[in-house]
Amino acid sequence: MPKFETQVVETDLLILGGGMAACGAAVEAAYWAKKSGLKVTLVDKAAVDRSGAVAMGLSAINQYVGLKDGKNTVKDYVDYVRNDLMGVTREDLVANIARHVDSTVHLFEKWGLPIWKDEKGNYVHEGRWQLMINGESYKVIVAEAAKNALLQNGTGQIFERVFIVGPLMDGDRCAGAIGFSVRENKIYVFKSKATLVAMGGAVHVFKPRSGGEGMGRAWYPPWNAGSSASFTLQAGAEMTCQEVRFIPVRFKDAYGPVGAWFLLFKSRATNAMGGNYMVERKAELDHWLPYGHVKPVPANLRNYLGMLDVMEGKGPLFMRTEEAMQALADTYKDDPKAYKKKLKDLESEAWEDFLDMTISQATLWASTNVQPEQKSSEIAAAEPYFIGSHSGASGAWVSGPPDLQTDETRGEYFWGYTNMSTVKGLFCAGDASGASSHKFSSGSHAEGRVAAKSAIKFIVDNKEAPKIDTAVVEAKVAEILRPLEVYDTHKAETTDCEVNPNYIKPRMFMFRLQKIMDEYAGGVTAQFMTNKAQLERGLELLAFLREDAQKLGAANLHELMRAWENVHRLWQAEAHVRTMLFREETRWPGYYFRADKPQMDDEKWHVFANCRFDPASSTWEMRTRPIHHIFPQPKEHELLGG
Ligand code: SFD
Ligand code: AMP
């Protein structure tokens, strides 16, 4: 076993992660920290320039409210999000992001992000809330601003390629984090007065559709491995919406997003017989009222209508790219030159959409001779992901902004510092905070800014540094390095280092987790269906897996990271299964279906399902929290209004 050095870093604000929320946090924290003479430290497991979900770039900014133009209001956005989540959302959190997101988008543009403009100089919208961008370098631009903010005003430091394993506590207050370098034999102990978790969501908890031939390929980034959820759970924070996974419909096998096709190109999706499930299965929406009748139809219900076709043997489903491109070009039919140019432009836009965001989809098109103007492409529901920033909702239960509370919400949604979890000094943003869906890249950045400002205020109000027990740190160091030791002790006892009765490699551990989740918790193989008995059996098997986590073996630093990533995934998996078990209804068909409780039960379950792991007793607590509105509710005719 090699020797590991331990480096202790003392800071005021600790930002964990280097993605969209963390970069927003860095920019804002640097500003407020300088005023108060505080230090800010950002830690990312990768290199901030290309880390997180936006690593490859994006082709749209999915949240822009456009308040200045007066077309939309904050309430409009809240209505949209609540409807899309079948009534389950924290209106105070969504409204807080919605009222700040435009300023974040204007910063992106100022920093150099090309946003499409029309001939009048207005932003080109993909849909009502989405803006088209030339986004290949989106993350590099956002990262540069974060780095400049932290490094040039003397408040900050950045650690890259340091993997955070878990929290350090001082009683009920978060006192920092512990992790290790994935490049050198070094443990890092970060001591902080406030900690902001922004380590993204969780991918590869469920078996992906891609098998050995394309292993690792997923829609969301495989390197977001549940570190946010495991961190907040281990710190004892209350979590919310852990049952609300996201299943996106994607171009099959390379997971190219569909938003631009449905919204910008106005494409249809049809089944193998040419039928449009959104039209043919419209009557099914009557079973999920009032949400079945809102516009746009909620994402899970759109999924569900397509899934019903597939389950009836009417697959594959196709995105009718050729038809959509032709229809758009046809509007120029009377002018042959303009028509030709439009076709060419549409062709470049189609390819750029993927080259900016999901390069593998463009590669798959090229390698299978697909010309989207000539041929439809197959689409399919992907495996489940945990991403509170998109159309999922899982994350920590955080305090809302003081000025958006009502008499009803104040006791329930507010406890002092905006975006602080139920653990003192522990803040969350982006995928890490729950019940505030549809923030996407821009809203996550805005929420990071909000959370960082609030965390700095917490530090100013709580100046004394928390204490960390050195014995606890020593025990944690031994625990973190155990997979290296287990492997080192037993590596000679086999002819194939992948197979050994004394240890389990991270890859095999992940396969086992994915198989359990796939079969028992409603993955692709189970057609997203589960029930009480399946979930209980799944929990039994997860408990055995947790026992075997003690036997994880890692041959090097890279595998050590893989080992801990999979332990983090296991935390996310357990929170998910427990909460699906707790919520005795089916609220999001198309995300999952509880076959034994096949209907929505608004009377009993129009509530948040929250859970908490108690670190002192190692037990889980489940509870509901009420859903309150901060805006007047739309009347029925408004729900139908589109
Ligand atoms: O069309 C540790 N997203 C889209 N958002 C948009 O606005 N427009 C789009 O076009 C979008 N589309 C899209 C999107 C994502 C992906 C992958 C594709 C397409 C292919 C969603 C956004 O990207 C997403 O909402 C935000 O990025 C979420 O922000 P945040 O900050 O919550 O997560 P992150 O950016 O992934 O960053 C996570 C960071 O944590 C680090 N990290 N660091 C230390 N220790 C550990 N243990 C860590 N674990 C993780 C990561 O390295 C990273 O820095 S479309 O399909 O919808
Ligand atoms: P996606 O590419 O599926 O992640 O979608 C990008 C954005 O477009 C998100 O805001 C989605 O909610 C929205 N979107 C995608 N498809 C549709 C659709 N058919 N109707 C309405 N909104 C959609």
XYZ file of C-alpha atoms and ligand atoms in Angstrom:
722
model
C 0.000 0.000 0.000
C 1.453 3.378 -0.942
C 1.656 6.099 1.728
C -0.907 8.889 1.534
C -0.229 12.428 2.644
C -3.085 14.421 4.224
C -3.548 18.075 3.325
C -5.815 20.228 5.474
C -7.447 23.216 3.751
C -9.206 25.834 5.866
C -11.736 28.064 4.198
C -14.897 30.030 4.886
C -17.150 28.842 2.050
C -16.550 25.448 0.490
C -18.183 24.888 -2.928
C -18.365 21.211 -3.866
C -18.542 20.564 -7.609
C -17.535 22.651 -10.605
C -20.614 22.427 -12.825
C -23.275 24.987 -13.661
C -24.508 25.568 -10.098
C -20.979 25.622 -8.661
C -19.752 28.078 -11.307
C -22.705 30.360 -10.538
C -21.904 30.022 -6.848
C -18.251 30.904 -7.457
C -19.079 34.128 -9.315
C -21.510 35.317 -6.677
C -19.522 34.134 -3.655
C -16.390 35.908 -4.876
C -18.298 39.191 -4.959
C -19.800 38.929 -1.468
C -16.759 37.270 0.109
C -14.509 40.130 -0.949
C -16.786 42.608 0.828
C -16.517 40.592 4.060
C -12.879 39.483 3.732
C -13.806 35.788 3.434
C -12.166 32.871 1.626
C -13.911 30.660 -0.938
C -12.698 27.224 -2.062
C -14.107 25.248 -4.995
C -13.429 21.511 -5.395
C -14.200 19.508 -8.538
C -13.466 15.846 -9.239
C -12.657 16.827 -12.832
C -11.400 19.943 -14.651
C -13.916 22.793 -14.368
C -13.543 23.747 -18.066
C -15.260 20.569 -19.190
C -16.847 19.039 -16.113
C -20.441 18.082 -15.385
C -23.464 17.784 -17.628
C -22.419 20.650 -19.895
C -19.000 19.122 -20.627
C -19.814 18.547 -24.304
C -21.723 21.810 -24.587
C -25.456 22.342 -25.117
C -27.523 23.617 -27.999
C -30.153 25.468 -25.984
C -30.612 27.418 -22.784
C -33.722 25.759 -21.459
C -34.781 28.322 -18.885
C -35.207 31.927 -19.902
C -38.312 33.706 -18.649
C -37.853 36.955 -20.591
C -39.320 39.182 -17.879
C -38.032 42.329 -19.618
C -40.097 41.619 -22.734
C -43.215 41.380 -20.573
C -44.402 38.240 -22.372
C -44.073 35.913 -19.419
C -44.304 36.329 -15.663
C -42.668 34.442 -12.813
C -46.084 32.967 -12.057
C -46.327 31.642 -15.630
C -43.120 29.728 -15.081
C -44.267 28.390 -11.716
C -47.542 27.212 -13.312
C -45.577 25.485 -16.069
C -43.306 23.656 -13.621
C -46.084 22.662 -11.220
C -48.171 21.280 -14.066
C -45.257 19.376 -15.564
C -44.539 17.738 -12.196
C -48.173 16.649 -11.725
C -48.730 19.233 -9.000
C -45.661 18.483 -6.862
C -43.291 21.426 -6.644
C -42.016 24.059 -4.230
C -43.424 27.237 -5.762
C -41.203 29.489 -3.617
C -38.020 27.841 -4.907
C -39.128 27.751 -8.550
C -40.208 31.408 -8.402
C -36.917 32.438 -6.826
C -34.936 30.850 -9.647
C -37.327 32.187 -12.309
C -36.936 35.772 -11.128
C -33.120 35.538 -11.215
C -32.478 33.377 -14.268
C -32.657 36.096 -16.940
C -29.775 37.981 -15.344
C -27.676 34.821 -15.449
C -28.440 34.370 -19.164
C -27.442 37.998 -19.813
C -24.153 37.304 -17.998
C -23.537 34.264 -20.235
C -23.968 36.497 -23.271
C -21.662 39.133 -21.808
C -19.028 36.467 -21.183
C -19.123 35.462 -24.859
C -21.778 32.761 -25.297
C -23.334 33.115 -28.771
C -27.132 33.186 -28.415
C -29.031 32.991 -31.711
C -30.636 36.264 -32.811
C -33.268 36.938 -35.478
C -33.052 39.729 -38.047
C -34.514 42.173 -35.506
C -31.834 41.284 -32.969
C -34.177 39.329 -30.669
C -33.249 35.986 -29.143
C -34.363 32.985 -31.211
C -36.608 30.830 -29.060
C -36.709 27.053 -29.353
C -39.959 27.014 -27.371
C -41.649 29.395 -24.961
C -38.881 29.131 -22.339
C -35.899 27.941 -24.371
C -33.265 29.926 -26.326
C -31.087 28.531 -29.110
C -27.310 28.888 -28.652
C -24.097 27.941 -30.417
C -23.126 26.098 -27.285
C -20.117 23.880 -28.003
C -18.001 26.046 -25.683
C -20.776 26.834 -23.196
C -19.020 25.213 -20.232
C -15.605 26.671 -21.045
C -17.113 30.169 -21.075
C -19.001 29.693 -17.813
C -15.948 28.098 -16.167
C -13.671 30.946 -17.237
C -15.927 33.479 -15.530
C -16.001 31.380 -12.347
C -12.228 30.997 -12.299
C -11.649 34.671 -12.981
C -14.012 35.614 -10.186
C -12.338 33.356 -7.642
C -8.717 33.716 -8.651
C -8.503 37.336 -9.724
C -10.117 39.042 -6.784
C -7.989 37.204 -4.262
C -10.849 35.494 -2.427
C -10.584 32.030 -3.797
C -8.791 28.842 -4.668
C -9.760 25.920 -6.886
C -8.903 22.245 -6.469
C -9.433 20.131 -9.570
C -9.334 16.332 -9.765
C -10.185 15.990 -6.097
C -13.027 13.561 -5.451
C -15.259 14.388 -2.476
C -16.281 11.266 -0.554
C -18.451 12.704 2.212
C -19.176 15.336 4.861
C -17.332 16.224 8.049
C -19.613 17.240 10.883
C -19.482 19.177 14.122
C -22.598 17.835 15.831
C -25.533 19.038 13.765
C -23.489 21.546 11.743
C -21.653 20.746 8.534
C -17.971 21.446 9.124
C -16.524 20.612 5.712
C -15.756 17.626 3.531
C -13.201 14.907 2.981
C -11.926 13.528 -0.315
C -8.866 12.433 -2.238
C -6.861 13.394 -5.286
C -7.452 11.197 -8.317
C -3.929 12.027 -9.566
C -1.633 11.732 -6.524
C -1.622 9.881 -3.209
C -3.213 12.625 -1.203
C -6.203 12.934 1.114
C -7.847 16.327 1.391
C -9.574 17.549 4.558
C -11.574 20.710 3.878
C -12.668 22.663 6.956
C -15.350 25.270 6.287
C -17.890 27.507 7.966
C -20.450 26.810 5.253
C -20.527 24.152 2.533
C -22.433 24.360 -0.752
C -23.179 21.032 -2.410
C -23.404 21.174 -6.220
C -22.090 17.774 -7.330
C -24.853 17.078 -9.840
C -27.332 14.221 -10.055
C -26.983 10.459 -10.461
C -26.504 8.384 -13.605
C -25.967 4.610 -13.935
C -27.962 3.781 -10.836
C -30.195 1.843 -13.233
C -28.983 -0.505 -15.946
C -28.603 1.595 -19.076
C -29.990 0.561 -22.432
C -26.418 0.648 -23.731
C -24.702 -2.659 -22.960
C -21.129 -3.800 -23.480
C -21.003 -2.403 -26.999
C -21.595 1.171 -25.859
C -21.024 0.852 -22.151
C -21.120 4.077 -20.253
C -23.111 5.881 -22.901
C -26.069 7.598 -21.280
C -27.964 10.835 -21.837
C -26.863 12.519 -18.604
C -23.151 12.478 -17.721
C -21.956 9.154 -16.293
C -19.565 11.022 -14.017
C -22.493 12.480 -12.035
C -22.719 9.527 -9.700
C -24.971 10.532 -6.811
C -22.332 12.440 -4.818
C -24.761 15.267 -3.967
C -27.462 12.948 -2.629
C -25.049 10.750 -0.701
C -23.371 13.814 0.830
C -26.598 15.388 2.064
C -27.996 12.039 3.212
C -24.860 11.213 5.194
C -24.942 14.664 6.785
C -28.479 13.856 8.024
C -30.301 16.333 5.772
C -33.966 15.872 4.914
C -34.437 14.924 1.267
C -37.426 15.427 -0.984
C -38.955 13.913 -4.143
C -36.541 10.988 -4.082
C -39.144 8.973 -5.984
C -39.191 11.477 -8.871
C -36.716 10.038 -11.336
C -36.501 11.461 -14.866
C -36.904 9.285 -17.930
C -36.168 11.278 -21.057
C -37.266 10.175 -24.493
C -34.114 10.308 -26.587
C -32.853 9.395 -30.041
C -32.174 5.720 -29.592
C -28.704 4.356 -28.752
C -26.804 7.650 -28.706
C -29.305 9.536 -26.516
C -29.574 12.703 -28.623
C -32.066 15.123 -26.983
C -35.454 15.677 -28.595
C -36.335 19.238 -27.466
C -35.065 20.997 -30.585
C -36.915 18.510 -32.790
C -40.243 18.841 -31.042
C -40.083 22.587 -30.379
C -37.846 24.257 -32.999
C -38.419 21.873 -35.922
C -42.004 21.159 -34.812
C -41.590 17.476 -35.551
C -44.061 14.683 -34.799
C -43.190 11.316 -33.377
C -45.042 8.361 -34.814
C -45.195 4.625 -34.220
C -44.244 1.888 -36.681
C -47.695 2.099 -38.287
C -47.386 5.832 -38.767
C -49.826 6.627 -35.932
C -49.238 9.661 -33.706
C -49.567 8.472 -30.120
C -50.147 12.046 -28.873
C -53.310 12.109 -30.997
C -54.425 8.482 -30.971
C -54.027 8.071 -27.216
C -55.360 11.470 -26.185
C -58.241 9.901 -24.227
C -55.713 8.328 -21.818
C -54.915 11.835 -20.582
C -58.421 12.036 -19.026
C -57.261 9.547 -16.382
C -54.641 11.934 -15.006
C -56.628 15.113 -14.353
C -56.165 17.969 -14.024
C -52.601 17.514 -15.318
C -53.661 15.402 -18.285
C -55.348 18.476 -19.724
C -52.624 21.101 -19.239
C -50.501 22.461 -22.072
C -47.867 21.408 -22.733
C -48.753 17.842 -21.756
C -46.445 16.930 -18.829
C -43.221 15.179 -19.887
C -44.069 11.931 -18.059
C -47.489 11.725 -19.729
C -45.943 12.345 -23.160
C -43.593 9.444 -22.375
C -46.458 7.311 -21.167
C -48.509 7.639 -24.339
C -45.506 6.522 -26.401
C -44.779 3.672 -23.989
C -48.349 2.377 -24.344
C -47.724 2.034 -28.084
C -44.456 0.184 -27.501
C -46.066 -2.146 -24.939
C -48.790 -2.943 -27.473
C -46.167 -3.960 -30.009
C -46.420 -0.834 -32.131
C -42.774 0.123 -31.828
C -40.324 1.336 -32.817
C -41.222 4.980 -32.394
C -39.733 7.418 -34.861
C -38.917 11.114 -34.833
C -40.150 12.263 -38.242
C -37.179 14.482 -39.009
C -37.632 14.307 -42.793
C -41.262 15.354 -42.603
C -40.555 18.249 -40.202
C -37.649 19.616 -42.262
C -39.669 19.391 -45.436
C -42.619 21.209 -43.853
C -40.387 24.069 -42.675
C -38.688 24.350 -46.075
C -42.056 24.262 -47.834
C -42.969 27.640 -46.379
C -40.375 29.020 -48.870
C -41.760 27.007 -51.808
C -42.554 30.026 -53.932
C -38.955 31.227 -53.983
C -36.645 28.439 -55.262
C -33.451 30.183 -54.094
C -34.783 30.825 -50.613
C -36.176 27.274 -50.490
C -32.776 25.772 -51.305
C -31.064 27.947 -48.727
C -33.648 27.062 -46.075
C -33.130 23.339 -46.672
C -29.354 23.787 -46.333
C -29.795 25.849 -43.137
C -32.117 23.254 -41.638
C -29.615 20.539 -42.441
C -26.824 22.396 -40.623
C -29.094 23.166 -37.686
C -30.031 19.499 -37.400
C -26.405 18.387 -37.258
C -25.277 21.270 -35.084
C -27.937 20.450 -32.490
C -26.086 17.204 -31.785
C -22.534 18.369 -32.520
C -23.003 21.063 -29.850
C -24.348 18.739 -27.194
C -24.323 14.988 -27.900
C -21.554 14.350 -30.386
C -22.105 10.596 -30.299
C -25.558 11.067 -31.857
C -24.017 12.862 -34.836
C -21.425 10.082 -35.067
C -24.150 7.446 -35.020
C -26.064 9.272 -37.747
C -22.917 9.482 -39.865
C -21.969 5.862 -39.310
C -25.445 4.572 -40.151
C -25.883 6.806 -43.217
C -28.724 8.818 -41.722
C -29.567 12.026 -43.494
C -32.231 13.568 -41.287
C -33.833 15.366 -44.215
C -34.452 11.965 -45.803
C -34.917 9.458 -43.037
C -36.697 9.252 -39.654
C -34.714 8.296 -36.556
C -35.777 5.894 -33.858
C -36.543 7.345 -30.407
C -36.986 5.519 -27.111
C -37.510 6.113 -23.407
C -34.099 6.075 -21.700
C -33.265 4.480 -18.331
C -34.115 6.512 -15.200
C -31.861 9.340 -14.008
C -31.878 11.470 -10.841
C -31.706 15.109 -11.772
C -33.641 17.701 -9.864
C -32.539 20.376 -12.324
C -34.324 18.910 -15.362
C -37.723 17.197 -15.357
C -36.963 15.068 -12.286
C -37.261 16.643 -8.834
C -35.037 14.721 -6.391
C -32.719 16.601 -4.064
C -32.340 18.065 -0.607
C -35.222 19.853 1.119
C -34.022 23.447 1.340
C -35.201 26.668 2.935
C -36.970 29.077 0.589
C -36.513 32.832 0.131
C -38.014 34.858 3.017
C -39.939 37.336 0.843
C -41.827 34.655 -1.087
C -43.351 32.965 1.955
C -47.013 33.183 2.932
C -48.478 32.685 6.410
C -49.027 29.063 5.435
C -45.583 28.339 4.076
C -43.419 30.239 6.562
C -43.251 27.504 9.209
C -42.870 24.753 6.631
C -40.634 26.065 3.819
C -38.491 28.618 5.586
C -35.872 28.304 8.322
C -33.513 31.190 7.870
C -31.078 30.996 4.992
C -32.190 30.556 1.390
C -31.139 27.191 -0.065
C -29.815 25.892 3.257
C -30.753 22.267 3.868
C -32.092 21.127 7.235
C -28.457 20.744 8.329
C -26.848 23.923 9.634
C -24.275 25.392 7.261
C -25.057 22.946 4.435
C -26.413 24.597 1.261
C -27.516 22.972 -2.007
C -28.088 24.054 -5.614
C -28.693 22.613 -9.083
C -29.317 18.878 -9.101
C -28.509 18.837 -5.385
C -31.632 20.742 -4.293
C -35.071 19.203 -4.734
C -38.663 20.083 -5.645
C -37.545 22.905 -7.950
C -37.458 21.249 -11.370
C -36.898 22.809 -14.784
C -33.958 24.995 -13.840
C -31.645 23.329 -16.371
C -28.210 24.853 -17.070
C -29.206 28.508 -16.668
C -31.467 28.067 -13.635
C -28.833 25.899 -11.919
C -26.297 28.682 -12.401
C -28.798 31.231 -11.051
C -29.627 29.003 -8.090
C -25.907 28.574 -7.379
C -25.623 32.356 -7.199
C -28.612 32.605 -4.840
C -27.284 29.831 -2.594
C -23.758 31.277 -2.466
C -24.942 34.731 -1.459
C -27.032 33.164 1.271
C -24.139 30.951 2.446
C -21.882 33.999 2.773
C -24.569 35.652 4.909
C -24.656 32.516 7.084
C -20.876 32.758 7.549
C -21.047 36.440 8.458
C -23.704 35.579 11.068
C -21.856 32.467 12.340
C -18.230 33.519 12.506
C -16.874 30.800 14.758
C -15.328 27.894 12.864
C -16.868 24.492 13.603
C -14.624 21.856 15.165
C -13.665 18.570 13.588
C -12.675 15.578 15.710
C -9.250 14.312 14.554
C -10.123 10.736 15.536
C -13.122 10.893 13.204
C -10.908 12.180 10.393
C -8.396 9.353 10.931
C -11.162 6.764 10.842
C -12.535 8.308 7.646
C -9.120 8.260 5.988
C -8.803 4.545 6.728
C -12.313 3.945 5.399
C -11.667 5.891 2.195
C -8.462 3.990 1.456
C -9.822 0.559 2.423
C -10.579 -0.535 -1.195
C -6.867 -0.051 -2.048
C -5.865 -2.084 0.987
C -8.396 -4.869 0.324
C -7.142 -5.197 -3.244
C -3.488 -5.059 -2.231
C -3.931 -7.769 0.396
C -5.685 -10.229 -1.935
C -4.488 -9.401 -5.442
C -2.059 -12.320 -5.626
C -4.773 -14.866 -4.819
C -6.162 -15.022 -8.343
C -5.131 -15.429 -11.964
C -7.670 -12.800 -13.078
C -7.662 -9.626 -11.033
C -11.316 -8.970 -11.969
C -12.518 -12.109 -10.153
C -11.630 -12.811 -6.549
C -13.672 -14.200 -3.627
C -12.118 -11.620 -1.295
C -13.064 -8.457 -3.101
C -15.510 -6.993 -5.594
C -14.281 -4.560 -8.228
C -16.279 -1.294 -8.649
C -17.495 -2.325 -12.106
C -19.008 -5.579 -10.868
C -20.498 -3.754 -7.897
C -22.137 -1.295 -10.289
C -23.516 -4.096 -12.476
C -25.103 -5.668 -9.406
C -26.653 -2.384 -8.307
C -27.980 -1.734 -11.802
C -29.481 -5.215 -12.069
C -31.317 -4.839 -8.760
C -32.670 -1.429 -9.700
C -33.572 -2.478 -13.229
C -35.520 -5.547 -12.188
C -37.089 -4.518 -8.886
C -37.322 -0.729 -9.003
C -38.869 -0.278 -12.439
C -36.043 0.004 -14.936
C -36.079 -0.546 -18.694
C -36.331 -4.350 -18.435
C -39.343 -4.085 -16.109
C -40.944 -1.546 -18.472
C -40.721 1.058 -15.689
C -43.178 -0.934 -13.579
C -42.855 -1.973 -9.947
C -44.969 -2.773 -6.861
C -44.655 -3.097 -3.077
C -43.361 -6.680 -3.146
C -40.770 -5.854 -5.811
C -39.566 -2.809 -3.916
C -39.299 -4.730 -0.640
C -37.302 -7.475 -2.341
C -35.138 -4.789 -3.941
C -34.415 -3.336 -0.505
C -33.352 -6.759 0.810
C -30.897 -7.129 -2.055
C -29.602 -3.572 -1.629
C -28.857 -4.405 2.023
C -26.642 -7.324 0.912
C -24.933 -5.047 -1.567
C -24.279 -2.513 1.190
C -22.625 -5.277 3.251
C -20.393 -6.113 0.290
C -19.390 -2.471 -0.105
C -16.921 -3.234 2.711
C -15.195 -5.591 0.266
C -14.797 -3.158 -2.611
C -11.321 -3.528 -4.093
C -9.459 -0.867 -6.079
C -6.200 -1.378 -7.966
C -5.388 2.318 -8.341
C -6.644 5.852 -7.704
C -8.971 5.727 -10.679
C -10.667 2.607 -9.375
C -10.782 4.125 -5.904
C -12.877 6.916 -7.387
C -15.047 4.350 -9.160
C -15.500 2.486 -5.867
C -16.774 5.561 -4.055
C -18.910 6.671 -6.986
C -20.757 3.388 -6.715
C -21.222 3.706 -2.979
C -22.740 7.113 -3.713
C -25.053 5.550 -6.308
C -26.143 3.036 -3.696
C -27.238 5.860 -1.372
C -29.302 7.367 -4.165
C -30.779 3.966 -5.013
C -31.861 3.277 -1.453
C -33.481 6.704 -1.021
C -35.343 6.113 -4.297
C -36.664 2.650 -3.471
C -37.740 3.683 0.026
C -39.629 6.702 -1.269
C -41.370 4.798 -4.090
C -42.457 2.329 -1.426
C -43.709 5.150 0.786
C -45.771 6.942 -1.900
C -48.698 4.580 -2.330
C -50.002 5.775 -5.683
C -48.953 6.209 -9.303
C -48.491 9.937 -9.938
C -45.968 10.025 -12.768
C -46.836 7.262 -15.256
C -44.160 7.407 -17.917
C -41.529 7.806 -15.175
C -42.710 4.812 -13.144
C -45.862 2.848 -12.536
C -46.767 1.274 -9.158
C -48.803 -1.623 -10.550
C -50.400 -2.301 -7.155
C -51.500 1.363 -6.818
C -52.222 2.211 -10.431
C -54.025 5.502 -9.903
C -53.223 8.989 -8.746
C -54.624 9.606 -5.251
C -54.730 13.385 -4.906
C -56.588 13.280 -1.632
C -53.860 11.429 0.232
C -50.769 11.954 -1.879
C -50.880 15.543 -3.080
C -47.915 16.061 -0.734
C -44.135 15.913 -0.794
C -42.696 12.531 0.183
C -39.561 13.267 2.192
C -36.953 11.027 3.757
C -34.015 11.387 6.083
C -31.200 9.076 7.060
C -30.350 9.471 10.723
C -26.554 9.092 10.964
C -26.703 8.512 14.741
C -28.976 5.465 14.568
C -28.374 4.484 10.913
C -32.123 4.389 10.354
C -34.361 5.971 7.732
C -37.295 8.241 8.542
C -40.122 8.870 6.055
C -42.597 11.739 6.260
C -44.886 13.874 4.158
C -44.797 17.675 3.870
C -47.751 19.730 2.630
C -47.865 21.394 -0.765
C -48.756 25.065 -0.403
C -49.255 27.624 -3.140
C -47.702 31.053 -3.102
C -49.636 32.199 -6.158
C -53.386 31.950 -6.742
C -54.199 28.702 -8.511
C -55.244 28.696 -12.154
C -58.922 28.056 -12.799
C -59.886 25.079 -14.953
C -60.285 27.134 -18.138
C -56.781 28.569 -17.616
C -55.390 25.041 -17.358
C -56.833 24.366 -20.777
C -55.689 27.662 -22.217
C -52.295 26.644 -23.698
O -31.833 19.492 -24.106
C -17.889 16.203 -8.099
N -29.147 19.960 -19.760
C -29.684 21.039 -20.446
N -29.836 22.287 -19.931
C -30.109 23.360 -20.722
O -30.231 24.500 -20.228
N -30.227 23.216 -22.086
C -30.117 21.992 -22.710
O -30.134 21.893 -23.932
C -30.012 20.835 -21.847
N -29.995 19.500 -22.343
C -28.973 18.700 -21.847
C -28.597 18.869 -20.487
C -27.627 17.983 -19.961
C -27.057 17.008 -20.783
C -26.053 16.073 -20.209
C -27.402 16.921 -22.158
C -28.355 17.770 -22.677
C -26.749 15.917 -23.057
C -29.180 19.985 -18.289
C -28.091 20.825 -17.609
O -26.855 20.541 -18.142
C -28.132 20.583 -16.093
O -29.416 20.945 -15.662
C -27.090 21.373 -15.284
O -25.800 21.192 -15.789
C -27.110 20.976 -13.799
O -26.143 21.707 -13.095
P -25.378 21.133 -11.763
O -24.382 22.139 -11.370
O -26.386 20.680 -10.784
O -24.652 19.789 -12.301
P -23.403 19.664 -13.306
O -23.366 20.816 -14.242
O -23.506 18.324 -13.939
O -22.112 19.722 -12.343
C -21.791 18.713 -11.421
C -20.362 18.966 -10.945
O -20.046 18.155 -9.807
C -18.769 17.555 -9.995
N -18.742 16.366 -9.142
N -16.899 17.005 -7.658
C -16.183 16.576 -6.576
N -16.437 15.374 -5.939
C -17.421 14.546 -6.381
N -17.655 13.370 -5.721
C -18.205 14.965 -7.510
N -19.243 14.398 -8.201
C -19.567 15.279 -9.195
C -18.712 17.322 -11.498
O -17.392 17.118 -11.970
C -19.294 18.636 -11.996
O -18.319 19.646 -11.967
S -31.434 18.818 -22.915
O -31.228 17.415 -23.142
O -32.384 19.028 -21.879
P -35.271 17.779 -24.014
O -34.422 17.934 -25.224
O -36.249 16.644 -24.121
O -34.483 17.742 -22.754
O -36.164 19.080 -23.922
C -35.634 20.368 -23.887
C -36.706 21.308 -23.419
O -37.845 21.224 -24.261
C -37.236 21.016 -22.032
O -37.572 22.250 -21.455
C -38.457 20.170 -22.281
O -39.387 20.234 -21.225
C -39.004 20.802 -23.552
N -39.732 19.839 -24.417
C -39.238 18.760 -25.046
N -40.171 18.128 -25.770
C -41.309 18.840 -25.613
C -42.651 18.699 -26.109
N -43.002 17.703 -26.918
N -43.546 19.623 -25.722
C -43.201 20.636 -24.901
N -41.969 20.816 -24.402
C -41.032 19.940 -24.746
